[in-house]
């Protein structure tokens, strides 16, 4: 007759297996140590060029001018193959946003309660560890705005961020970059007209 384990040994084996599983799970959820946030903060002003993969998979080429001292963020947005002049989107720190199309003289106003992110927003974001994206070894964070934000471990520059289902790949990032013609940041008069011409 083959030897059989007494039932207490089976119980011991089961407990050992459960213990090993629990240890493995604890290792996986080990508290991640974030890098020093200051190395990954944004400069007070920057110019960036990003390719945005929209939720419908079409691409946009966006030029960004972030200017914290003046409390604004300008986005110049070109849609893939549209041939249309770019759309201008100015977001202000008080939360008001103007989206205007100079060619069509059309303007839409939005209000976001949060305004624009401060340069040190990363200090309060959740650190998610490391990942390699677009060929760069990155630290990864998320916050209420970015479901993922990837910054180059080596230089601190952003490489990619995902926001409202759009994935933005950073092609150019210039600290201190300012817009030559800042009149583009001023929403045109037609953004402030409440009166619609009588039909
Ligand atoms: C855009 O995103 C979609 C969905 O993730 C992906 O299938 C597609 O390859 C992406 N396009 C580019 C140009 O990366
Ligand atoms: C926010 O600031 C912009 C630019 O100065 C201004 O046009 C807009 O009216 C302000 N919005 C509010 C709600 O005060």
Coordinates of C-alpha atoms and ligand atoms in Angstrom, one line a residue:
X1 CA 0.0 0.0 0.0
X2 CA 1.4 3.5 -0.9
X3 CA 2.2 5.7 2.0
X4 CA -0.4 8.4 2.5
X5 CA 0.1 11.7 4.3
X6 CA -1.8 12.1 7.5
X7 CA -4.5 14.8 7.1
X8 CA -2.6 17.2 9.4
X9 CA 0.3 17.2 6.9
X10 CA -2.0 18.1 4.0
X11 CA -3.2 21.0 6.1
X12 CA 0.3 22.1 6.7
X13 CA 1.2 21.9 3.0
X14 CA -1.9 24.0 2.2
X15 CA -0.9 26.6 4.7
X16 CA 2.6 26.8 3.3
X17 CA 1.3 27.2 -0.2
X18 CA -1.1 30.0 0.9
X19 CA 1.8 31.7 2.8
X20 CA 3.9 31.6 -0.4
X21 CA 1.1 33.1 -2.5
X22 CA 0.6 35.9 0.1
X23 CA 4.3 36.7 0.1
X24 CA 4.4 36.9 -3.7
X25 CA 1.3 39.3 -3.6
X26 CA 2.9 41.5 -1.0
X27 CA 6.1 41.7 -3.1
X28 CA 4.0 42.8 -6.1
X29 CA 2.3 45.6 -4.2
X30 CA 5.5 46.7 -2.5
X31 CA 5.3 50.5 -1.8
X32 CA 7.1 52.2 -4.7
X33 CA 9.7 54.8 -3.8
X34 CA 9.2 57.8 -6.0
X35 CA 12.3 59.7 -7.3
X36 CA 12.9 63.3 -6.1
X37 CA 9.9 65.2 -7.5
X38 CA 12.0 68.4 -8.1
X39 CA 13.9 66.7 -10.9
X40 CA 10.6 66.1 -12.8
X41 CA 8.8 69.4 -12.2
X42 CA 8.0 71.6 -15.1
X43 CA 9.9 74.7 -15.8
X44 CA 7.8 77.9 -15.2
X45 CA 7.7 78.3 -19.0
X46 CA 8.1 75.8 -21.8
X47 CA 7.5 75.3 -25.4
X48 CA 6.6 71.8 -26.6
X49 CA 5.6 70.1 -29.8
X50 CA 3.5 67.0 -29.4
X51 CA 1.9 64.5 -31.6
X52 CA -1.5 63.6 -30.1
X53 CA -3.1 60.2 -30.9
X54 CA -6.8 61.0 -30.5
X55 CA -9.4 58.6 -29.1
X56 CA -10.6 58.2 -32.7
X57 CA -6.9 57.3 -33.7
X58 CA -6.5 60.4 -35.9
X59 CA -3.4 62.4 -35.2
X60 CA -3.0 66.1 -34.2
X61 CA 0.2 68.1 -34.2
X62 CA 0.1 70.5 -31.3
X63 CA 2.3 73.3 -30.3
X64 CA 2.2 74.2 -26.6
X65 CA 3.3 77.3 -24.8
X66 CA 3.0 76.9 -21.1
X67 CA 3.5 80.1 -19.2
X68 CA 2.8 79.8 -15.4
X69 CA 3.9 83.4 -14.4
X70 CA 1.3 84.7 -16.8
X71 CA -1.2 82.0 -15.8
X72 CA -1.8 80.6 -19.3
X73 CA -1.3 77.7 -21.6
X74 CA -1.7 78.2 -25.4
X75 CA -2.2 75.2 -27.7
X76 CA -2.0 75.6 -31.4
X77 CA -3.8 72.5 -32.8
X78 CA -3.5 71.1 -36.4
X79 CA -5.7 68.1 -37.3
X80 CA -4.2 65.4 -39.5
X81 CA -4.8 66.1 -43.2
X82 CA -7.5 68.7 -42.5
X83 CA -5.7 71.4 -44.5
X84 CA -7.5 73.9 -42.2
X85 CA -5.7 76.7 -40.4
X86 CA -4.8 75.7 -36.9
X87 CA -7.2 76.0 -33.9
X88 CA -6.0 78.1 -31.0
X89 CA -6.9 77.0 -27.5
X90 CA -5.9 79.3 -24.6
X91 CA -6.4 78.0 -21.1
X92 CA -6.1 80.4 -18.2
X93 CA -5.2 79.7 -14.6
X94 CA -8.6 80.8 -13.5
X95 CA -10.1 77.9 -15.5
X96 CA -11.5 79.9 -18.5
X97 CA -10.5 78.4 -21.8
X98 CA -11.0 79.9 -25.2
X99 CA -11.0 77.8 -28.4
X100 CA -10.9 79.9 -31.5
X101 CA -10.5 79.6 -35.2
X102 CA -9.1 82.7 -36.6
X103 CA -10.1 81.8 -40.2
X104 CA -13.7 81.2 -39.4
X105 CA -14.0 83.9 -36.6
X106 CA -15.6 81.3 -34.4
X107 CA -14.9 80.9 -30.7
X108 CA -16.0 78.6 -27.9
X109 CA -15.5 79.3 -24.2
X110 CA -15.1 76.6 -21.7
X111 CA -14.7 76.6 -17.9
X112 CA -12.6 74.0 -16.1
X113 CA -12.7 74.4 -12.3
X114 CA -9.0 73.5 -12.0
X115 CA -7.4 75.9 -14.4
X116 CA -3.9 74.9 -15.5
X117 CA -1.5 72.7 -13.6
X118 CA 1.3 74.4 -11.5
X119 CA 4.9 73.5 -12.4
X120 CA 5.2 71.4 -9.2
X121 CA 2.0 69.3 -9.7
X122 CA 4.1 66.1 -9.8
X123 CA 4.8 66.4 -6.1
X124 CA 1.1 65.6 -5.4
X125 CA 0.6 63.0 -8.2
X126 CA 0.6 59.2 -7.6
X127 CA 3.9 57.5 -8.5
X128 CA 3.4 54.3 -10.5
X129 CA 6.9 53.1 -11.0
X130 CA 8.9 52.7 -14.2
X131 CA 8.1 51.9 -17.8
X132 CA 9.7 52.2 -21.2
X133 CA 7.7 54.3 -23.7
X134 CA 8.6 55.6 -27.1
X135 CA 12.1 54.0 -26.5
X136 CA 12.7 56.1 -23.3
X137 CA 13.1 54.7 -19.8
X138 CA 10.5 56.7 -17.8
X139 CA 9.1 57.3 -14.4
X140 CA 5.3 57.1 -14.4
X141 CA 2.8 59.2 -12.5
X142 CA -1.0 59.8 -12.6
X143 CA -3.3 62.5 -11.3
X144 CA -6.9 63.7 -11.8
X145 CA -6.0 65.1 -15.3
X146 CA -3.4 62.6 -16.6
X147 CA -4.2 58.9 -16.5
X148 CA -0.5 58.4 -17.2
X149 CA 2.4 60.8 -17.3
X150 CA 5.8 59.5 -18.4
X151 CA 9.0 61.5 -17.8
X152 CA 12.5 60.5 -19.0
X153 CA 14.5 59.1 -16.1
X154 CA 17.7 60.6 -17.5
X155 CA 16.6 64.2 -18.2
X156 CA 13.2 64.7 -16.4
X157 CA 11.6 65.8 -19.6
X158 CA 8.1 64.6 -20.4
X159 CA 8.0 61.8 -23.1
X160 CA 4.3 61.0 -23.2
X161 CA 1.1 61.7 -21.3
X162 CA -2.4 60.3 -21.7
X163 CA -5.3 62.7 -21.0
X164 CA -9.0 62.4 -21.8
X165 CA -8.2 59.3 -23.9
X166 CA -5.6 61.1 -26.0
X167 CA -2.0 60.0 -26.0
X168 CA 0.5 62.8 -26.5
X169 CA 4.0 62.0 -27.6
X170 CA 6.5 64.8 -26.9
X171 CA 8.7 65.6 -29.9
X172 CA 10.2 68.8 -28.7
X173 CA 10.5 70.2 -25.2
X174 CA 12.2 73.5 -24.6
X175 CA 12.4 74.9 -21.1
X176 CA 11.9 78.7 -21.1
X177 CA 10.4 78.7 -24.6
X178 CA 8.1 81.7 -25.1
X179 CA 5.9 82.7 -27.9
X180 CA 7.3 85.4 -30.2
X181 CA 3.9 86.9 -31.0
X182 CA 2.0 86.8 -27.7
X183 CA -1.0 88.5 -29.3
X184 CA -2.0 84.9 -30.3
X185 CA -2.6 84.3 -26.6
X186 CA -5.3 87.0 -26.5
X187 CA -8.7 85.6 -27.3
X188 CA -10.1 87.7 -30.2
X189 CA -13.0 90.2 -29.7
X190 CA -15.5 87.7 -31.2
X191 CA -15.0 85.5 -28.1
X192 CA -16.6 88.2 -26.1
X193 CA -19.7 88.9 -28.2
X194 CA -22.9 87.7 -26.6
X195 CA -25.1 89.2 -29.2
X196 CA -25.9 87.1 -32.2
X197 CA -26.7 89.1 -35.4
X198 CA -30.4 89.3 -36.0
X199 CA -31.5 86.9 -38.8
Ligands
LIG1 C1 -3.0 55.4 -31.8 O1 -3.6 54.6 -30.8 C2 -4.3 53.4 -31.2 C3 -4.9 52.8 -30.0 O2 -4.0 52.6 -29.0 C4 -3.2 52.5 -31.9 O3 -3.9 51.3 -32.3 C5 -2.5 53.2 -33.0 O4 -1.5 52.4 -33.5 C6 -2.0 54.6 -32.5 N1 -1.4 55.3 -33.7 C7 -0.2 55.7 -33.7 C8 0.2 56.5 -34.9 O5 0.6 55.5 -32.8
LIG2 C1 -10.1 84.4 -16.6 O1 -9.0 85.2 -17.2 C2 -9.2 85.5 -18.6 C3 -7.9 86.2 -19.1 O2 -7.6 87.3 -18.3 C4 -10.4 86.4 -18.7 O3 -10.7 86.6 -20.1 C5 -11.6 85.6 -18.2 O4 -12.8 86.4 -18.2 C6 -11.4 85.2 -16.7 N1 -12.5 84.3 -16.3 C7 -13.1 84.5 -15.1 C8 -14.2 83.5 -14.8 O5 -12.9 85.4 -14.4

